[in-house]
GROMACS .gro file of C-alpha atoms in nm:
model
  301
    1THR     CA    1   3.043  -2.066  -0.292
    2VAL     CA    2   3.200  -1.781  -0.476
    3VAL     CA    3   3.175  -1.435  -0.317
    4TYR     CA    4   3.210  -1.134  -0.541
    5GLN     CA    5   3.302  -0.797  -0.395
    6ALA     CA    6   3.206  -0.491  -0.593
    7ARG     CA    7   3.435  -0.192  -0.578
    8LEU     CA    8   3.343   0.158  -0.678
    9CYS     CA    9   3.573   0.341  -0.911
   10PRO     CA   10   3.742   0.625  -0.717
   11ALA     CA   11   3.671   0.859  -1.008
   12LEU     CA   12   3.299   0.782  -0.989
   13VAL     CA   13   3.293   0.838  -0.614
   14CYS     CA   14   3.471   1.170  -0.661
   15CYS     CA   15   3.225   1.274  -0.936
   16SER     CA   16   2.925   1.182  -0.722
   17SER     CA   17   3.057   1.376  -0.423
   18ALA     CA   18   3.132   1.679  -0.637
   19ARG     CA   19   2.782   1.669  -0.788
   20SER     CA   20   2.621   1.647  -0.443
   21ALA     CA   21   2.828   1.939  -0.319
   22ALA     CA   22   2.737   2.141  -0.627
   23MET     CA   23   2.367   2.070  -0.576
   24GLU     CA   24   2.384   2.177  -0.212
   25ALA     CA   25   2.553   2.500  -0.315
   26GLN     CA   26   2.276   2.588  -0.562
   27PRO     CA   27   2.010   2.836  -0.447
   28THR     CA   28   1.670   2.700  -0.353
   29ARG     CA   29   1.433   2.670  -0.648
   30GLU     CA   30   1.104   2.851  -0.580
   31TYR     CA   31   0.767   2.757  -0.724
   32ILE     CA   32   0.414   2.889  -0.676
   33ARG     CA   33   0.090   2.697  -0.709
   34PHE     CA   34  -0.176   2.921  -0.861
   35GLU     CA   35  -0.474   2.747  -0.704
   36VAL     CA   36  -0.849   2.756  -0.758
   37VAL     CA   37  -1.095   2.564  -0.539
   38ASP     CA   38  -1.372   2.395  -0.740
   39PHE     CA   39  -1.735   2.309  -0.659
   40ASN     CA   40  -1.625   2.005  -0.454
   41CYS     CA   41  -1.356   2.187  -0.254
   42LYS     CA   42  -1.097   2.012  -0.467
   43ALA     CA   43  -0.784   2.215  -0.532
   44LEU     CA   44  -0.696   2.281  -0.898
   45SER     CA   45  -0.362   2.441  -0.971
   46LYS     CA   46  -0.083   2.522  -1.208
   47THR     CA   47   0.271   2.523  -1.070
   48VAL     CA   48   0.470   2.822  -1.189
   49PRO     CA   49   0.841   2.897  -1.141
   50ALA     CA   50   0.855   3.197  -0.908
   51ARG     CA   51   1.036   3.407  -1.169
   52HIS     CA   52   0.712   3.403  -1.373
   53ARG     CA   53   0.482   3.506  -1.086
   54THR     CA   54   0.384   3.833  -1.255
   55GLY     CA   55   0.315   3.675  -1.593
   56GLY     CA   56  -0.033   3.572  -1.698
   57VAL     CA   57  -0.146   3.227  -1.582
   58PHE     CA   58  -0.450   3.075  -1.752
   59MET     CA   59  -0.669   2.776  -1.663
   60TYR     CA   60  -0.944   2.593  -1.851
   61SER     CA   61  -1.268   2.748  -1.725
   62GLY     CA   62  -1.463   2.421  -1.728
   63ALA     CA   63  -1.229   2.252  -1.479
   64ILE     CA   64  -1.421   2.388  -1.179
   65ALA     CA   65  -1.729   2.189  -1.288
   66MET     CA   66  -1.560   1.849  -1.287
   67GLY     CA   67  -1.582   1.588  -1.015
   68ALA     CA   68  -1.316   1.389  -0.835
   69ASN     CA   69  -1.206   1.203  -1.150
   70SER     CA   70  -1.259   1.486  -1.399
   71VAL     CA   71  -1.611   1.364  -1.477
   72VAL     CA   72  -1.834   1.659  -1.565
   73LEU     CA   73  -2.110   1.689  -1.306
   74THR     CA   74  -2.275   2.014  -1.410
   75PHE     CA   75  -2.169   2.308  -1.621
   76PRO     CA   76  -2.233   2.664  -1.503
   77GLU     CA   77  -2.393   2.896  -1.757
   78GLU     CA   78  -2.114   3.149  -1.708
   79VAL     CA   79  -1.866   2.895  -1.847
   80GLY     CA   80  -2.082   2.731  -2.114
   81ASN     CA   81  -2.201   3.061  -2.263
   82ALA     CA   82  -1.841   3.177  -2.296
   83GLY     CA   83  -1.749   2.869  -2.498
   84CYS     CA   84  -1.543   2.700  -2.223
   85PRO     CA   85  -1.223   2.896  -2.294
   86ASN     CA   86  -0.913   2.938  -2.084
   87PHE     CA   87  -0.968   3.211  -1.827
   88LYS     CA   88  -0.692   3.419  -1.672
   89LEU     CA   89  -0.630   3.356  -1.304
   90VAL     CA   90  -0.647   3.647  -1.059
   91PRO     CA   91  -0.416   3.573  -0.763
   92ASP     CA   92  -0.488   3.716  -0.420
   93TRP     CA   93  -0.132   3.771  -0.304
   94THR     CA   94  -0.243   3.815   0.058
   95THR     CA   95  -0.299   3.437   0.058
   96GLU     CA   96   0.053   3.347  -0.057
   97GLN     CA   97   0.204   3.090   0.181
   98VAL     CA   98   0.491   2.843   0.190
   99LEU     CA   99   0.354   2.488   0.208
  100PRO     CA  100   0.593   2.293   0.431
  101TRP     CA  101   0.456   1.953   0.326
  102ALA     CA  102   0.523   2.031  -0.041
  103CYS     CA  103   0.880   2.154   0.007
  104LYS     CA  104   1.195   1.945  -0.002
  105PRO     CA  105   1.570   2.020   0.012
  106GLY     CA  106   1.647   2.267  -0.264
  107VAL     CA  107   1.279   2.326  -0.351
  108SER     CA  108   1.040   2.576  -0.192
  109VAL     CA  109   0.671   2.560  -0.285
  110LYS     CA  110   0.417   2.833  -0.218
  111ARG     CA  111   0.044   2.852  -0.284
  112VAL     CA  112  -0.169   3.152  -0.374
  113TYR     CA  113  -0.549   3.135  -0.398
  114CYS     CA  114  -0.699   3.268  -0.719
  115GLU     CA  115  -1.019   3.377  -0.883
  116GLN     CA  116  -1.071   3.385  -1.261
  117LEU     CA  117  -1.156   3.651  -1.513
  118ALA     CA  118  -1.452   3.569  -1.737
  119GLY     CA  119  -1.233   3.630  -2.038
  120SER     CA  120  -0.869   3.658  -2.136
  121LYS     CA  121  -0.840   4.036  -2.143
  122GLU     CA  122  -0.762   4.275  -1.860
  123GLY     CA  123  -1.076   4.451  -1.742
  124SER     CA  124  -1.296   4.147  -1.793
  125ILE     CA  125  -1.537   4.076  -1.511
  126LYS     CA  126  -1.463   3.786  -1.279
  127ASN     CA  127  -1.603   3.441  -1.343
  128GLN     CA  128  -1.904   3.443  -1.108
  129ALA     CA  129  -1.914   3.062  -1.094
  130VAL     CA  130  -1.588   3.028  -0.899
  131PRO     CA  131  -1.673   2.938  -0.536
  132ARG     CA  132  -1.422   3.187  -0.390
  133THR     CA  133  -1.577   3.467  -0.598
  134VAL     CA  134  -1.925   3.372  -0.476
  135CYS     CA  135  -1.797   3.369  -0.119
  136MET     CA  136  -1.633   3.710  -0.148
  137LYS     CA  137  -1.950   3.856  -0.301
  138MET     CA  138  -2.166   3.724  -0.017
  139LEU     CA  139  -1.926   3.853   0.248
  140ASP     CA  140  -1.934   4.197   0.083
  141GLU     CA  141  -2.315   4.192   0.084
  142LEU     CA  142  -2.312   4.102   0.453
  143LYS     CA  143  -2.070   4.384   0.533
  144ASN     CA  144  -2.280   4.637   0.342
  145PHE     CA  145  -2.615   4.516   0.476
  146GLY     CA  146  -2.787   4.815   0.632
  147GLY     CA  147  -2.448   4.986   0.662
  148LYS     CA  148  -2.377   4.773   0.969
  149GLY     CA  149  -2.033   4.647   0.863
  150TYR     CA  150  -2.111   4.293   0.974
  151GLU     CA  151  -1.839   4.029   0.958
  152MET     CA  152  -1.866   3.656   1.004
  153LEU     CA  153  -1.644   3.467   1.249
  154ILE     CA  154  -1.620   3.105   1.133
  155GLY     CA  155  -1.477   2.795   1.295
  156GLY     CA  156  -1.568   2.432   1.334
  157GLU     CA  157  -1.437   2.082   1.288
  158LEU     CA  158  -1.403   1.830   1.008
  159GLU     CA  159  -1.413   1.452   1.005
  160PHE     CA  160  -1.219   1.243   0.758
  161THR     CA  161  -1.099   0.887   0.709
  162VAL     CA  162  -0.733   0.792   0.687
  163MET     CA  163  -0.659   0.479   0.482
  164LYS     CA  164  -0.361   0.256   0.414
  165PRO     CA  165  -0.297   0.022   0.118
  166GLY     CA  166  -0.505  -0.292   0.152
  167ASP     CA  167  -0.547  -0.613  -0.042
  168ASP     CA  168  -0.604  -0.629  -0.418
  169LYS     CA  169  -0.478  -0.274  -0.473
  170GLY     CA  170  -0.760  -0.135  -0.261
  171TRP     CA  171  -0.760   0.071   0.057
  172ALA     CA  172  -0.825  -0.026   0.417
  173PRO     CA  173  -0.884   0.186   0.730
  174TYR     CA  174  -0.560   0.313   0.884
  175PHE     CA  175  -0.671   0.164   1.217
  176ASP     CA  176  -0.946  -0.078   1.308
  177GLY     CA  177  -1.215  -0.073   1.569
  178VAL     CA  178  -1.470   0.180   1.690
  179ASP     CA  179  -1.385   0.342   2.020
  180ILE     CA  180  -1.451   0.715   1.997
  181LEU     CA  181  -1.222   0.938   2.207
  182ALA     CA  182  -1.045   0.640   2.368
  183THR     CA  183  -0.681   0.729   2.434
  184LEU     CA  184  -0.548   0.399   2.300
  185GLN     CA  185  -0.756   0.442   1.985
  186ASN     CA  186  -0.630   0.799   1.945
  187SER     CA  187  -0.270   0.684   1.979
  188LYS     CA  188  -0.298   0.465   1.667
  189SER     CA  189  -0.288   0.775   1.447
  190MET     CA  190  -0.106   1.032   1.659
  191ASP     CA  191   0.216   1.024   1.456
  192PHE     CA  192   0.013   1.133   1.154
  193CYS     CA  193  -0.171   1.392   1.364
  194TYR     CA  194   0.153   1.537   1.501
  195ASP     CA  195   0.285   1.596   1.148
  196LEU     CA  196  -0.049   1.742   1.045
  197GLU     CA  197  -0.068   1.984   1.339
  198ARG     CA  198   0.291   2.104   1.291
  199ASP     CA  199   0.250   2.175   0.921
  200MET     CA  200  -0.092   2.333   0.961
  201GLU     CA  201   0.032   2.577   1.224
  202ALA     CA  202   0.289   2.699   0.970
  203VAL     CA  203   0.008   2.802   0.732
  204GLY     CA  204  -0.214   2.963   0.995
  205VAL     CA  205  -0.452   2.673   1.060
  206ASP     CA  206  -0.468   2.665   1.439
  207ILE     CA  207  -0.570   2.310   1.535
  208LEU     CA  208  -0.738   2.291   1.874
  209THR     CA  209  -0.809   1.920   1.924
  210MET     CA  210  -0.740   1.587   1.752
  211ASN     CA  211  -0.911   1.256   1.826
  212ALA     CA  212  -1.045   0.933   1.683
  213GLU     CA  213  -1.413   0.945   1.586
  214TYR     CA  214  -1.679   0.676   1.567
  215GLY     CA  215  -1.550   0.498   1.255
  216ALA     CA  216  -1.256   0.280   1.161
  217GLY     CA  217  -0.974   0.508   1.048
  218GLN     CA  218  -1.189   0.814   1.119
  219LEU     CA  219  -1.042   1.128   1.277
  220GLU     CA  220  -1.200   1.450   1.397
  221ILE     CA  221  -1.000   1.775   1.394
  222ALA     CA  222  -1.127   2.103   1.540
  223PHE     CA  223  -0.966   2.436   1.460
  224ALA     CA  224  -0.981   2.792   1.587
  225PRO     CA  225  -1.201   3.046   1.405
  226LYS     CA  226  -1.110   3.321   1.163
  227PHE     CA  227  -1.302   3.609   1.010
  228GLY     CA  228  -1.448   3.610   0.660
  229ALA     CA  229  -1.259   3.477   0.360
  230GLU     CA  230  -0.965   3.375   0.580
  231ALA     CA  231  -1.186   3.107   0.734
  232CYS     CA  232  -1.288   2.972   0.393
  233ASP     CA  233  -0.927   2.967   0.276
  234MET     CA  234  -0.827   2.797   0.602
  235THR     CA  235  -1.076   2.515   0.543
  236ALA     CA  236  -0.959   2.461   0.185
  237THR     CA  237  -0.595   2.464   0.299
  238PHE     CA  238  -0.672   2.212   0.571
  239ARG     CA  239  -0.849   1.971   0.337
  240THR     CA  240  -0.591   1.980   0.060
  241GLY     CA  241  -0.297   1.982   0.300
  242THR     CA  242  -0.433   1.687   0.496
  243LYS     CA  243  -0.471   1.482   0.180
  244GLU     CA  244  -0.124   1.571   0.056
  245ILE     CA  245   0.042   1.499   0.392
  246ALA     CA  246  -0.127   1.158   0.394
  247GLN     CA  247  -0.020   1.096   0.036
  248ASN     CA  248   0.340   1.176   0.125
  249ARG     CA  249   0.321   0.894   0.383
  250GLY     CA  250   0.179   0.643   0.136
  251LEU     CA  251  -0.167   0.686   0.289
  252MET     CA  252  -0.494   0.837   0.170
  253ALA     CA  253  -0.716   1.086   0.354
  254SER     CA  254  -1.074   1.117   0.234
  255PHE     CA  255  -1.342   1.368   0.330
  256MET     CA  256  -1.605   1.176   0.131
  257ALA     CA  257  -1.926   1.116   0.322
  258ARG     CA  258  -1.885   0.738   0.297
  259PRO     CA  259  -1.550   0.636   0.146
  260PHE     CA  260  -1.623   0.263   0.194
  261GLY     CA  261  -1.976   0.272   0.056
  262VAL     CA  262  -2.299   0.265   0.253
  263ALA     CA  263  -2.150   0.051   0.530
  264GLY     CA  264  -1.996   0.211   0.836
  265VAL     CA  265  -2.007   0.561   0.974
  266GLY     CA  266  -2.002   0.863   0.746
  267ASN     CA  267  -1.776   1.170   0.757
  268GLY     CA  268  -1.925   1.509   0.831
  269GLY     CA  269  -1.834   1.836   0.992
  270HIS     CA  270  -1.958   2.132   1.193
  271PHE     CA  271  -1.985   2.483   1.052
  272ASN     CA  272  -1.992   2.722   1.347
  273PHE     CA  273  -2.031   3.095   1.296
  274SER     CA  274  -2.136   3.420   1.457
  275LEU     CA  275  -2.196   3.769   1.320
  276TRP     CA  276  -1.989   4.058   1.452
  277SER     CA  277  -2.030   4.432   1.415
  278PRO     CA  278  -1.767   4.703   1.461
  279ASP     CA  279  -1.725   4.797   1.825
  280GLU     CA  280  -1.760   5.174   1.851
  281ALA     CA  281  -1.648   5.164   2.212
  282GLY     CA  282  -1.360   4.927   2.139
  283ALA     CA  283  -1.454   4.709   2.435
  284GLY     CA  284  -1.539   4.374   2.274
  285SER     CA  285  -1.413   4.083   2.480
  286ALA     CA  286  -1.561   3.764   2.331
  287PRO     CA  287  -1.308   3.480   2.302
  288ALA     CA  288  -1.170   3.383   1.964
  289GLY     CA  289  -0.882   3.171   1.845
  290GLY     CA  290  -0.583   3.188   1.614
  291GLY     CA  291  -0.554   3.490   1.391
  292ALA     CA  292  -0.904   3.601   1.490
  293ARG     CA  293  -0.809   3.657   1.853
  294GLU     CA  294  -0.655   4.001   1.805
  295ARG     CA  295  -0.937   4.124   1.583
  296ALA     CA  296  -1.206   3.994   1.816
  297CYS     CA  297  -1.075   4.226   2.085
  298GLN     CA  298  -1.185   4.515   1.863
  299LYS     CA  299  -1.530   4.385   1.778
  300LYS     CA  300  -1.844   4.283   1.957
  301PRO     CA  301  -2.104   4.019   1.865
   0.00000   0.00000   0.00000
């Protein structure tokens, strides 16, 4: 038996060390995802170097009408009548956040939620088919209804299935068995849940409880409420973030109603809400969670 021993050239080792040191000394590269949520609550985005944040960012207007695999499901008249052009994105900079699960050493990634103009020129009206635009319009109508200033406090919980690579390039449930709320069943996915809760807290999604549900690989996560558009953004952030965190682990998280077909238990969710009006006496005391807690102290149901 002949044993060969490889030796690294000192010059190569020196070069590699110098390159590593130089990379560590470089400033962090910053990027921003200009993100639109489509009809299916799927995140669509363009990643832009932060130095170009004030430049115009455009996106194909028909993208919001496509399904999970870019298959056109239905086309809104607002898009079809315009000829399906690129529309300029309108970022809401109050939603800009660092996404901890998307960052890595030397790279910082932020996300800002956007609407779209129904045209490429400044002054164009907004694309009324974008879900976030529809949501904002409805919240404005609620606030102006009868001059009451109503706001909606929204919370709830979502169910989803976590999967791991299975046989024949398919996917299998992350854990087997059906034992809802059982501590030993919960523990099969807690490492994933711990990462999820930590990263979600950093983006303002205040997770209240985490547990296994009634399906193989199925989890149920409840979160504290927020007012208005913040609640809608929170839900979109949770869904996309959960899927990306799972993907980073070599897993897949699906919010599909039945990711394994008609067999088994389906995923769902609860949409809980209440209407609040301004408290003239400033004596509202109903409980609320997360970022809504401070505001709830100034409102009454």
